[in-house]
mmCIF file with all atom_site columns, C-alpha atoms and ligand atoms in Angstrom:
data_model
loop_
_atom_site.group_PDB
_atom_site.id
_atom_site.type_symbol
_atom_site.label_atom_id
_atom_site.label_alt_id
_atom_site.label_comp_id
_atom_site.label_asym_id
_atom_site.label_entity_id
_atom_site.label_seq_id
_atom_site.pdbx_PDB_ins_code
_atom_site.Cartn_x
_atom_site.Cartn_y
_atom_site.Cartn_z
_atom_site.occupancy
_atom_site.B_iso_or_equiv
_atom_site.pdbx_formal_charge
_atom_site.auth_seq_id
_atom_site.auth_comp_id
_atom_site.auth_asym_id
_atom_site.auth_atom_id
_atom_site.pdbx_PDB_model_num
ATOM   1   C  CA  . MET A 1 1   ? -14.992 11.067  5.090  1.00 91.00 ? 658  MET A CA  1
ATOM   2   C  CA  . GLU A 1 2   ? -14.652 7.236   4.418  1.00 90.00 ? 659  GLU A CA  1
ATOM   3   C  CA  . LYS A 1 3   ? -16.103 5.576   8.060  1.00 95.00 ? 660  LYS A CA  1
ATOM   4   C  CA  . LEU A 1 4   ? -15.601 5.857   11.619 1.00 97.00 ? 661  LEU A CA  1
ATOM   5   C  CA  . GLU A 1 5   ? -11.851 4.748   12.127 1.00 96.00 ? 662  GLU A CA  1
ATOM   6   C  CA  . HIS A 1 6   ? -11.419 4.738   15.699 1.00 97.00 ? 663  HIS A CA  1
ATOM   7   C  CA  . ILE A 1 7   ? -12.523 5.406   19.110 1.00 98.00 ? 664  ILE A CA  1
ATOM   8   C  CA  . GLY A 1 8   ? -10.253 7.498   21.231 1.00 98.00 ? 665  GLY A CA  1
ATOM   9   C  CA  . ILE A 1 9   ? -10.696 6.113   25.009 1.00 98.00 ? 666  ILE A CA  1
ATOM   10  C  CA  . ALA A 1 10  ? -7.932  7.887   27.621 1.00 98.00 ? 667  ALA A CA  1
ATOM   11  C  CA  . VAL A 1 11  ? -7.267  5.787   30.389 1.00 98.00 ? 668  VAL A CA  1
ATOM   12  C  CA  . LYS A 1 12  ? -5.508  6.721   33.315 1.00 98.00 ? 669  LYS A CA  1
ATOM   13  C  CA  . ASN A 1 13  ? -3.173  2.940   33.309 1.00 98.00 ? 670  ASN A CA  1
ATOM   14  C  CA  . LEU A 1 14  ? -3.335  1.434   29.701 1.00 98.00 ? 671  LEU A CA  1
ATOM   15  C  CA  . GLU A 1 15  ? -2.036  -1.954  31.300 1.00 98.00 ? 672  GLU A CA  1
ATOM   16  C  CA  . LYS A 1 16  ? -4.918  -2.260  33.677 1.00 98.00 ? 673  LYS A CA  1
ATOM   17  C  CA  . SER A 1 17  ? -7.386  -0.817  30.808 1.00 98.00 ? 674  SER A CA  1
ATOM   18  C  CA  . ASN A 1 18  ? -5.593  -3.481  28.203 1.00 98.00 ? 675  ASN A CA  1
ATOM   19  C  CA  . LEU A 1 19  ? -7.086  -6.342  30.372 1.00 98.00 ? 676  LEU A CA  1
ATOM   20  C  CA  . LEU A 1 20  ? -10.214 -4.633  30.993 1.00 98.00 ? 677  LEU A CA  1
ATOM   21  C  CA  . PHE A 1 21  ? -10.947 -4.210  27.536 1.00 98.00 ? 678  PHE A CA  1
ATOM   22  C  CA  . ALA A 1 22  ? -9.836  -7.535  26.461 1.00 98.00 ? 679  ALA A CA  1
ATOM   23  C  CA  . LYS A 1 23  ? -12.445 -9.076  28.999 1.00 98.00 ? 680  LYS A CA  1
ATOM   24  C  CA  . LEU A 1 24  ? -15.567 -6.683  27.829 1.00 98.00 ? 681  LEU A CA  1
ATOM   25  C  CA  . LEU A 1 25  ? -14.902 -7.039  24.303 1.00 97.00 ? 682  LEU A CA  1
ATOM   26  C  CA  . GLY A 1 26  ? -13.549 -10.885 23.630 1.00 97.00 ? 683  GLY A CA  1
ATOM   27  C  CA  . LYS A 1 27  ? -10.483 -10.487 22.173 1.00 97.00 ? 684  LYS A CA  1
ATOM   28  C  CA  . PRO A 1 28  ? -6.530  -8.851  23.451 1.00 98.00 ? 685  PRO A CA  1
ATOM   29  C  CA  . HIS A 1 29  ? -5.510  -5.408  21.698 1.00 98.00 ? 686  HIS A CA  1
ATOM   30  C  CA  . TYR A 1 30  ? -3.466  -6.550  19.071 1.00 97.00 ? 687  TYR A CA  1
ATOM   31  C  CA  . LYS A 1 31  ? -1.070  -3.630  19.352 1.00 96.00 ? 688  LYS A CA  1
ATOM   32  C  CA  . ILE A 1 32  ? 0.660   -1.125  21.913 1.00 97.00 ? 689  ILE A CA  1
ATOM   33  C  CA  . GLU A 1 33  ? 2.595   1.968   20.131 1.00 96.00 ? 690  GLU A CA  1
ATOM   34  C  CA  . GLU A 1 34  ? 4.115   5.278   21.733 1.00 95.00 ? 691  GLU A CA  1
ATOM   35  C  CA  . VAL A 1 35  ? 4.043   8.429   19.982 1.00 91.00 ? 692  VAL A CA  1
ATOM   36  C  CA  . PRO A 1 36  ? 6.353   10.902  22.023 1.00 90.00 ? 693  PRO A CA  1
ATOM   37  C  CA  . SER A 1 37  ? 5.992   13.540  20.313 1.00 85.00 ? 694  SER A CA  1
ATOM   38  C  CA  . GLU A 1 38  ? 1.971   14.086  21.589 1.00 88.00 ? 695  GLU A CA  1
ATOM   39  C  CA  . GLY A 1 39  ? 3.531   12.072  25.090 1.00 94.00 ? 696  GLY A CA  1
ATOM   40  C  CA  . VAL A 1 40  ? 1.361   9.127   24.907 1.00 95.00 ? 697  VAL A CA  1
ATOM   41  C  CA  . ARG A 1 41  ? 1.030   5.714   24.457 1.00 97.00 ? 698  ARG A CA  1
ATOM   42  C  CA  . THR A 1 42  ? -1.829  3.919   22.780 1.00 97.00 ? 699  THR A CA  1
ATOM   43  C  CA  . SER A 1 43  ? -2.922  0.441   22.267 1.00 98.00 ? 700  SER A CA  1
ATOM   44  C  CA  . PHE A 1 44  ? -5.164  -1.082  19.882 1.00 97.00 ? 701  PHE A CA  1
ATOM   45  C  CA  . PHE A 1 45  ? -7.943  -2.926  19.731 1.00 98.00 ? 702  PHE A CA  1
ATOM   46  C  CA  . GLU A 1 46  ? -10.324 -4.473  16.472 1.00 97.00 ? 703  GLU A CA  1
ATOM   47  C  CA  . LEU A 1 47  ? -14.448 -5.050  16.448 1.00 95.00 ? 704  LEU A CA  1
ATOM   48  C  CA  . GLY A 1 48  ? -15.834 -5.637  13.975 1.00 94.00 ? 705  GLY A CA  1
ATOM   49  C  CA  . GLY A 1 49  ? -14.065 -3.288  11.643 1.00 93.00 ? 706  GLY A CA  1
ATOM   50  C  CA  . ILE A 1 50  ? -13.595 -0.466  14.275 1.00 94.00 ? 707  ILE A CA  1
ATOM   51  C  CA  . LYS A 1 51  ? -10.499 -0.203  16.378 1.00 97.00 ? 708  LYS A CA  1
ATOM   52  C  CA  . ILE A 1 52  ? -10.548 1.649   19.762 1.00 98.00 ? 709  ILE A CA  1
ATOM   53  C  CA  . GLU A 1 53  ? -7.253  2.848   20.365 1.00 97.00 ? 710  GLU A CA  1
ATOM   54  C  CA  . LEU A 1 54  ? -7.017  3.508   23.872 1.00 98.00 ? 711  LEU A CA  1
ATOM   55  C  CA  . LEU A 1 55  ? -4.740  6.225   25.396 1.00 98.00 ? 712  LEU A CA  1
ATOM   56  C  CA  . GLU A 1 56  ? -2.164  6.538   28.190 1.00 98.00 ? 713  GLU A CA  1
ATOM   57  C  CA  . ALA A 1 57  ? -0.367  9.398   29.081 1.00 98.00 ? 714  ALA A CA  1
ATOM   58  C  CA  . THR A 1 58  ? 3.585   9.303   29.369 1.00 97.00 ? 715  THR A CA  1
ATOM   59  C  CA  . LYS A 1 59  ? 3.809   13.164  30.094 1.00 95.00 ? 716  LYS A CA  1
ATOM   60  C  CA  . VAL A 1 60  ? 2.308   15.210  32.801 1.00 91.00 ? 717  VAL A CA  1
ATOM   61  C  CA  . ASN A 1 61  ? 1.097   18.105  30.178 1.00 91.00 ? 718  ASN A CA  1
ATOM   62  C  CA  . SER A 1 62  ? 0.582   16.292  27.321 1.00 93.00 ? 719  SER A CA  1
ATOM   63  C  CA  . PRO A 1 63  ? -2.906  16.552  26.115 1.00 92.00 ? 720  PRO A CA  1
ATOM   64  C  CA  . ILE A 1 64  ? -4.125  13.479  27.560 1.00 96.00 ? 721  ILE A CA  1
ATOM   65  C  CA  . ALA A 1 65  ? -2.943  14.042  30.379 1.00 97.00 ? 722  ALA A CA  1
ATOM   66  C  CA  . ARG A 1 66  ? -4.705  17.380  30.778 1.00 96.00 ? 723  ARG A CA  1
ATOM   67  C  CA  . PHE A 1 67  ? -7.785  15.630  29.658 1.00 95.00 ? 724  PHE A CA  1
ATOM   68  C  CA  . ILE A 1 68  ? -8.204  13.326  32.162 1.00 97.00 ? 725  ILE A CA  1
ATOM   69  C  CA  . GLU A 1 69  ? -7.217  15.788  35.283 1.00 96.00 ? 726  GLU A CA  1
ATOM   70  C  CA  . LYS A 1 70  ? -10.200 18.342  33.278 1.00 95.00 ? 727  LYS A CA  1
ATOM   71  C  CA  . ARG A 1 71  ? -12.975 15.255  32.747 1.00 94.00 ? 728  ARG A CA  1
ATOM   72  C  CA  . GLY A 1 72  ? -11.210 12.024  34.326 1.00 97.00 ? 729  GLY A CA  1
ATOM   73  C  CA  . GLU A 1 73  ? -11.155 8.896   32.066 1.00 98.00 ? 730  GLU A CA  1
ATOM   74  C  CA  . GLY A 1 74  ? -13.880 7.852   29.392 1.00 98.00 ? 731  GLY A CA  1
ATOM   75  C  CA  . ILE A 1 75  ? -14.306 8.785   25.481 1.00 98.00 ? 732  ILE A CA  1
ATOM   76  C  CA  . HIS A 1 76  ? -11.595 10.635  24.521 1.00 97.00 ? 733  HIS A CA  1
ATOM   77  C  CA  . HIS A 1 77  ? -12.520 11.368  19.960 1.00 97.00 ? 734  HIS A CA  1
ATOM   78  C  CA  . LEU A 1 78  ? -14.028 9.505   17.283 1.00 98.00 ? 735  LEU A CA  1
ATOM   79  C  CA  . ALA A 1 79  ? -11.911 9.067   14.421 1.00 97.00 ? 736  ALA A CA  1
ATOM   80  C  CA  . PHE A 1 80  ? -12.531 9.655   10.874 1.00 97.00 ? 737  PHE A CA  1
ATOM   81  C  CA  . GLU A 1 81  ? -10.381 8.035   7.900  1.00 97.00 ? 738  GLU A CA  1
ATOM   82  C  CA  . VAL A 1 82  ? -10.239 10.504  4.750  1.00 97.00 ? 739  VAL A CA  1
ATOM   83  C  CA  . THR A 1 83  ? -8.569  9.965   1.791  1.00 96.00 ? 740  THR A CA  1
ATOM   84  C  CA  . ASP A 1 84  ? -6.944  13.091  1.130  1.00 96.00 ? 741  ASP A CA  1
ATOM   85  C  CA  . ILE A 1 85  ? -6.004  14.828  4.175  1.00 96.00 ? 742  ILE A CA  1
ATOM   86  C  CA  . ASP A 1 86  ? -4.626  17.956  2.731  1.00 96.00 ? 743  ASP A CA  1
ATOM   87  C  CA  . LYS A 1 87  ? -7.867  18.283  0.528  1.00 96.00 ? 744  LYS A CA  1
ATOM   88  C  CA  . SER A 1 88  ? -9.719  17.919  3.486  1.00 97.00 ? 745  SER A CA  1
ATOM   89  C  CA  . ILE A 1 89  ? -8.230  20.176  6.330  1.00 97.00 ? 746  ILE A CA  1
ATOM   90  C  CA  . GLN A 1 90  ? -9.030  22.895  3.580  1.00 97.00 ? 747  GLN A CA  1
ATOM   91  C  CA  . ASP A 1 91  ? -12.158 21.742  2.468  1.00 97.00 ? 748  ASP A CA  1
ATOM   92  C  CA  . TYR A 1 92  ? -13.112 21.329  6.392  1.00 97.00 ? 749  TYR A CA  1
ATOM   93  C  CA  . SER A 1 93  ? -11.924 24.546  7.434  1.00 96.00 ? 750  SER A CA  1
ATOM   94  C  CA  . GLU A 1 94  ? -13.898 26.315  4.589  1.00 97.00 ? 751  GLU A CA  1
ATOM   95  C  CA  . LYS A 1 95  ? -17.315 24.663  5.558  1.00 97.00 ? 752  LYS A CA  1
ATOM   96  C  CA  . GLY A 1 96  ? -16.326 26.505  8.661  1.00 96.00 ? 753  GLY A CA  1
ATOM   97  C  CA  . PHE A 1 97  ? -14.680 23.766  10.988 1.00 96.00 ? 754  PHE A CA  1
ATOM   98  C  CA  . THR A 1 98  ? -12.004 24.737  13.747 1.00 96.00 ? 755  THR A CA  1
ATOM   99  C  CA  . LEU A 1 99  ? -9.107  22.821  12.619 1.00 96.00 ? 756  LEU A CA  1
ATOM   100 C  CA  . LEU A 1 100 ? -6.177  22.499  15.531 1.00 94.00 ? 757  LEU A CA  1
ATOM   101 C  CA  . ASN A 1 101 ? -3.349  22.643  13.026 1.00 92.00 ? 758  ASN A CA  1
ATOM   102 C  CA  . ASP A 1 102 ? -3.405  23.124  8.970  1.00 92.00 ? 759  ASP A CA  1
ATOM   103 C  CA  . GLN A 1 103 ? -0.957  20.554  8.759  1.00 94.00 ? 760  GLN A CA  1
ATOM   104 C  CA  . PRO A 1 104 ? -1.366  16.681  9.404  1.00 95.00 ? 761  PRO A CA  1
ATOM   105 C  CA  . LYS A 1 105 ? 0.956   15.270  12.021 1.00 93.00 ? 762  LYS A CA  1
ATOM   106 C  CA  . ALA A 1 106 ? 1.794   11.679  12.452 1.00 90.00 ? 763  ALA A CA  1
ATOM   107 C  CA  . GLY A 1 107 ? 0.002   9.926   14.586 1.00 89.00 ? 764  GLY A CA  1
ATOM   108 C  CA  . ALA A 1 108 ? -0.318  6.473   15.778 1.00 88.00 ? 765  ALA A CA  1
ATOM   109 C  CA  . ASP A 1 109 ? -1.086  2.904   13.550 1.00 87.00 ? 766  ASP A CA  1
ATOM   110 C  CA  . ASN A 1 110 ? 0.988   4.539   10.608 1.00 89.00 ? 767  ASN A CA  1
ATOM   111 C  CA  . LYS A 1 111 ? -1.591  7.845   9.692  1.00 92.00 ? 768  LYS A CA  1
ATOM   112 C  CA  . GLN A 1 112 ? -1.645  10.952  9.510  1.00 95.00 ? 769  GLN A CA  1
ATOM   113 C  CA  . ILE A 1 113 ? -4.245  12.832  11.288 1.00 95.00 ? 770  ILE A CA  1
ATOM   114 C  CA  . VAL A 1 114 ? -4.973  16.140  12.475 1.00 96.00 ? 771  VAL A CA  1
ATOM   115 C  CA  . PHE A 1 115 ? -7.914  16.938  14.563 1.00 96.00 ? 772  PHE A CA  1
ATOM   116 C  CA  . MET A 1 116 ? -11.626 19.142  14.984 1.00 96.00 ? 773  MET A CA  1
ATOM   117 C  CA  . HIS A 1 117 ? -11.924 22.194  18.013 1.00 94.00 ? 774  HIS A CA  1
ATOM   118 C  CA  . PRO A 1 118 ? -14.247 20.763  19.748 1.00 94.00 ? 775  PRO A CA  1
ATOM   119 C  CA  . LYS A 1 119 ? -16.191 23.802  19.943 1.00 94.00 ? 776  LYS A CA  1
ATOM   120 C  CA  . SER A 1 120 ? -16.912 23.299  16.316 1.00 92.00 ? 777  SER A CA  1
ATOM   121 C  CA  . THR A 1 121 ? -18.654 19.664  16.953 1.00 96.00 ? 778  THR A CA  1
ATOM   122 C  CA  . ASN A 1 122 ? -21.347 20.329  19.301 1.00 95.00 ? 779  ASN A CA  1
ATOM   123 C  CA  . GLY A 1 123 ? -17.634 19.288  22.094 1.00 94.00 ? 780  GLY A CA  1
ATOM   124 C  CA  . VAL A 1 124 ? -16.264 16.676  20.423 1.00 96.00 ? 781  VAL A CA  1
ATOM   125 C  CA  . LEU A 1 125 ? -13.128 15.880  19.585 1.00 96.00 ? 782  LEU A CA  1
ATOM   126 C  CA  . VAL A 1 126 ? -13.157 15.061  16.294 1.00 97.00 ? 783  VAL A CA  1
ATOM   127 C  CA  . GLU A 1 127 ? -9.659  13.687  14.162 1.00 97.00 ? 784  GLU A CA  1
ATOM   128 C  CA  . LEU A 1 128 ? -9.191  13.060  10.580 1.00 97.00 ? 785  LEU A CA  1
ATOM   129 C  CA  . CYS A 1 129 ? -7.036  10.544  9.385  1.00 96.00 ? 786  CYS A CA  1
ATOM   130 C  CA  . GLU A 1 130 ? -5.389  9.372   6.709  1.00 97.00 ? 787  GLU A CA  1
ATOM   131 C  CA  . ASP A 1 131 ? -3.469  5.796   6.412  1.00 92.00 ? 788  ASP A CA  1
ATOM   132 C  CA  . ASN A 1 132 ? -0.378  6.057   5.128  1.00 85.00 ? 789  ASN A CA  1
ATOM   133 C  CA  . SER A 1 133 ? -0.009  2.862   3.970  1.00 76.00 ? 790  SER A CA  1
ATOM   134 C  CA  . GLN A 1 134 ? -2.463  2.591   1.366  1.00 59.00 ? 791  GLN A CA  1
ATOM   135 C  CA  . THR A 1 135 ? -2.096  5.889   -0.040 1.00 50.00 ? 792  THR A CA  1
ATOM   136 C  CA  . LYS A 1 136 ? 0.196   7.172   -1.888 1.00 50.00 ? 793  LYS A CA  1
ATOM   137 C  CA  . LYS A 1 137 ? 1.088   11.723  -0.649 1.00 47.00 ? 794  LYS A CA  1
ATOM   138 C  CA  . THR A 1 138 ? 2.016   14.187  -3.364 1.00 47.00 ? 795  THR A CA  1
ATOM   139 C  CA  . THR A 1 139 ? 3.129   16.568  -1.437 1.00 44.00 ? 796  THR A CA  1
HETATM 140 ZN ZN1 . ZN  B 2 .   ? -6.992  8.665   17.503 1.00 84.04 ? 1825 ZN  B ZN1 1
#
């Protein structure tokens, strides 16, 4: 892993939370992006090189909607940057972590992403992400 890339926070209302986090962090979000395949609308803040991703559900039974229903708003996942996501999926599986997918999928912010099952990481949902804009993929 290279670094903590962002922290994902599940929110009920993106507009309200954008205002709240702008007030908290002292700067506005720099983009909003919808990922229809995940049933989610996201906004991004950046502070000291770390991003904060707010996630709002756009479908009733999307993962974020189910998360909020079960646990309420709050920290949803930690995302770590990797340089080769395919290799990371293989490596972490071999180390005994449970990956939710064996192939990366397209996430927000021009990333290839995969999640680890929280059961294998002390209850923390971990996202691995590879930046598409920096790395040329060979597969
Ligand atoms: Zn994320």
